[in-house]
């Protein structure tokens, strides 16, 4: 089945492709001006900004965002997962750690969506222990409606007030829909 079939599974297109493109470009411009010419950069060795993507959802945003940033950057990836039912709320498990040490680095964590806030808070604690020179958080979607733990977000693309099940542009349901170029609300009949 092609992507055309997938569009019929959406109750609405929340953020169309061109709206995402414009927002990502504006975020990239803001981040670039914040980090360029020293700015926020605090790495004593002046190494490139380290963009850390949280797998798997952030991959699409990370690549689009960084290609709009005309400054040197490096990539690293981390993978975490929420524990299932029956465990403490907000428990997060490390699935794949970073390749690079963070000590002394300028680190920008890149997420597709911040929901309850547990993942980002787990990563914030974990990264703080590794002593980066600076640490900031960037997310395309800030799902404020679902926040359970307070968290500071430095760059947010879209604030989502409604608690809707969204997919596309990196976000999945059962591993599907990540490659949609837009973000849509999945019809309930396609959620099992
Ligand atoms: C999503 C998203 C964040 C996390 C946010 O990942 O990419 O990492 O959930 O949720 P929280 O604020 O409630 O902790 P998901 O677990 O769906 O995995 P994926 O990135 O592989 O899709």
Coordinates of C-alpha atoms in Angstrom, one line a residue, residues 17-189:
X17 CA 4.4 19.4 5.0
X18 CA 4.9 23.1 4.2
X19 CA 4.0 24.2 7.7
X20 CA 6.6 21.8 9.1
X21 CA 9.1 23.0 6.6
X22 CA 8.6 26.6 7.6
X23 CA 8.7 25.9 11.3
X24 CA 11.8 23.7 11.1
X25 CA 13.6 26.4 9.1
X26 CA 12.7 29.0 11.7
X27 CA 13.9 26.8 14.5
X28 CA 17.1 26.1 12.7
X29 CA 17.7 29.8 12.2
X30 CA 17.1 30.5 15.9
X31 CA 19.4 27.6 17.0
X32 CA 22.1 28.7 14.5
X33 CA 22.1 32.3 15.7
X34 CA 22.1 31.1 19.4
X35 CA 25.2 28.9 18.9
X36 CA 27.1 30.7 16.2
X37 CA 29.9 33.1 17.1
X38 CA 30.3 31.4 20.5
X39 CA 26.8 32.5 21.8
X40 CA 25.6 29.7 23.9
X41 CA 28.6 27.6 23.1
X42 CA 30.7 26.8 26.2
X43 CA 32.9 24.0 25.1
X44 CA 36.5 25.0 26.0
X45 CA 37.8 23.2 23.0
X46 CA 35.2 24.8 20.6
X47 CA 34.2 21.4 19.1
X48 CA 31.0 21.4 16.9
X49 CA 27.6 21.4 18.5
X50 CA 26.6 17.8 19.2
X51 CA 23.1 17.0 18.1
X52 CA 21.7 14.0 20.0
X53 CA 18.6 12.4 18.4
X54 CA 16.3 10.2 20.5
X55 CA 15.5 7.1 18.4
X56 CA 13.6 6.4 16.6
X57 CA 11.0 9.2 16.3
X58 CA 13.5 12.1 16.1
X59 CA 15.4 10.9 13.1
X60 CA 13.4 12.8 10.4
X61 CA 13.3 16.0 12.4
X62 CA 17.0 15.7 13.2
X63 CA 18.1 15.4 9.6
X64 CA 15.8 18.1 8.3
X65 CA 16.7 20.5 11.1
X66 CA 20.4 20.0 10.9
X67 CA 20.4 20.5 7.1
X68 CA 19.0 24.0 7.6
X69 CA 21.8 24.9 10.1
X70 CA 24.9 26.4 8.3
X71 CA 27.2 25.6 11.3
X72 CA 29.4 22.6 12.0
X73 CA 27.4 19.9 13.9
X74 CA 28.0 16.3 14.8
X75 CA 25.3 13.6 15.3
X76 CA 24.9 11.0 18.0
X77 CA 21.9 8.8 18.8
X78 CA 20.4 7.3 21.9
X79 CA 17.5 4.9 22.2
X80 CA 15.3 4.6 25.2
X81 CA 12.0 3.0 25.9
X82 CA 9.2 3.3 28.4
X83 CA 8.6 0.3 30.6
X84 CA 5.2 -1.3 30.1
X85 CA 2.2 -1.5 32.4
X86 CA 2.8 -2.8 35.9
X87 CA 6.0 -0.8 36.5
X88 CA 6.4 2.5 38.1
X89 CA 4.9 5.4 36.1
X90 CA 7.6 7.2 34.1
X91 CA 10.2 4.4 34.3
X92 CA 12.5 4.7 31.3
X93 CA 14.9 2.0 30.1
X94 CA 18.1 2.7 28.1
X95 CA 18.1 0.6 25.0
X96 CA 21.2 2.0 23.2
X97 CA 23.6 4.5 24.6
X98 CA 25.5 7.3 22.9
X99 CA 28.8 6.6 21.1
X100 CA 30.4 9.9 22.2
X101 CA 31.4 11.1 25.6
X102 CA 29.6 14.3 26.5
X103 CA 32.2 15.8 28.8
X104 CA 32.9 19.4 27.8
X105 CA 30.6 19.3 24.8
X106 CA 27.8 21.6 23.7
X107 CA 24.8 19.2 23.5
X108 CA 21.4 19.8 21.9
X109 CA 18.9 17.0 22.5
X110 CA 16.5 16.6 19.6
X111 CA 13.1 15.0 20.1
X112 CA 10.1 14.6 17.8
X113 CA 7.6 14.9 20.7
X114 CA 7.6 15.6 24.4
X115 CA 4.6 14.0 25.9
X116 CA 4.5 13.2 29.7
X117 CA 8.0 14.6 30.0
X118 CA 9.4 11.4 31.6
X119 CA 11.8 10.6 28.7
X120 CA 13.3 14.0 28.6
X121 CA 13.8 14.2 32.4
X122 CA 15.5 10.8 32.4
X123 CA 17.8 11.9 29.7
X124 CA 18.5 15.2 31.4
X125 CA 19.6 13.4 34.5
X126 CA 21.6 10.9 32.6
X127 CA 23.4 13.6 30.5
X128 CA 24.0 15.9 33.5
X129 CA 26.1 13.1 35.1
X130 CA 28.3 13.1 32.0
X131 CA 29.2 16.8 32.5
X132 CA 28.5 18.5 29.1
X133 CA 29.6 22.2 28.8
X134 CA 26.0 23.1 27.9
X135 CA 22.8 21.3 27.4
X136 CA 19.6 22.3 25.7
X137 CA 16.4 20.6 24.5
X138 CA 14.7 20.9 21.2
X139 CA 11.4 19.3 20.2
X140 CA 9.2 19.6 17.1
X141 CA 6.0 19.0 19.0
X142 CA 5.3 19.9 22.6
X143 CA 2.3 18.0 23.7
X144 CA 1.5 20.2 26.7
X145 CA -1.9 18.5 27.3
X146 CA -0.2 15.3 28.5
X147 CA 2.6 16.7 30.7
X148 CA 3.0 14.8 34.0
X149 CA 6.4 16.1 35.0
X150 CA 7.6 19.6 34.7
X151 CA 10.4 20.0 32.2
X152 CA 12.3 22.9 30.5
X153 CA 12.2 23.0 26.8
X154 CA 14.4 25.5 25.0
X155 CA 13.1 25.1 21.5
X156 CA 9.6 23.9 20.6
X157 CA 8.1 23.8 17.1
X158 CA 4.4 23.3 17.8
X159 CA 2.5 23.4 21.1
X160 CA -0.2 20.8 21.0
X161 CA -3.0 21.5 23.5
X162 CA -5.3 18.6 22.5
X163 CA -4.5 15.0 23.5
X164 CA -4.6 13.6 20.0
X165 CA -2.9 10.5 18.6
X166 CA -0.5 11.9 16.0
X167 CA 1.7 10.1 13.5
X168 CA 4.0 11.1 10.7
X169 CA 7.3 13.0 10.3
X170 CA 9.1 10.4 12.4
X171 CA 6.2 9.5 14.7
X172 CA 4.7 6.0 14.5
X173 CA 1.8 3.8 15.5
X174 CA 3.1 0.2 15.7
X175 CA 6.2 1.3 13.7
X176 CA 4.1 2.6 10.7
X177 CA 3.6 6.1 9.4
X178 CA 7.1 7.5 10.3
X179 CA 7.8 8.4 6.7
X180 CA 4.7 10.5 6.1
X181 CA 5.9 14.0 5.2
X182 CA 3.1 15.6 7.3
X183 CA 1.8 15.0 10.9
X184 CA -1.8 13.8 11.1
X185 CA -4.3 12.5 13.6
X186 CA -4.8 8.8 13.2
X187 CA -8.5 7.7 13.0
X188 CA -9.5 5.7 16.1
X189 CA -10.4 2.6 13.9

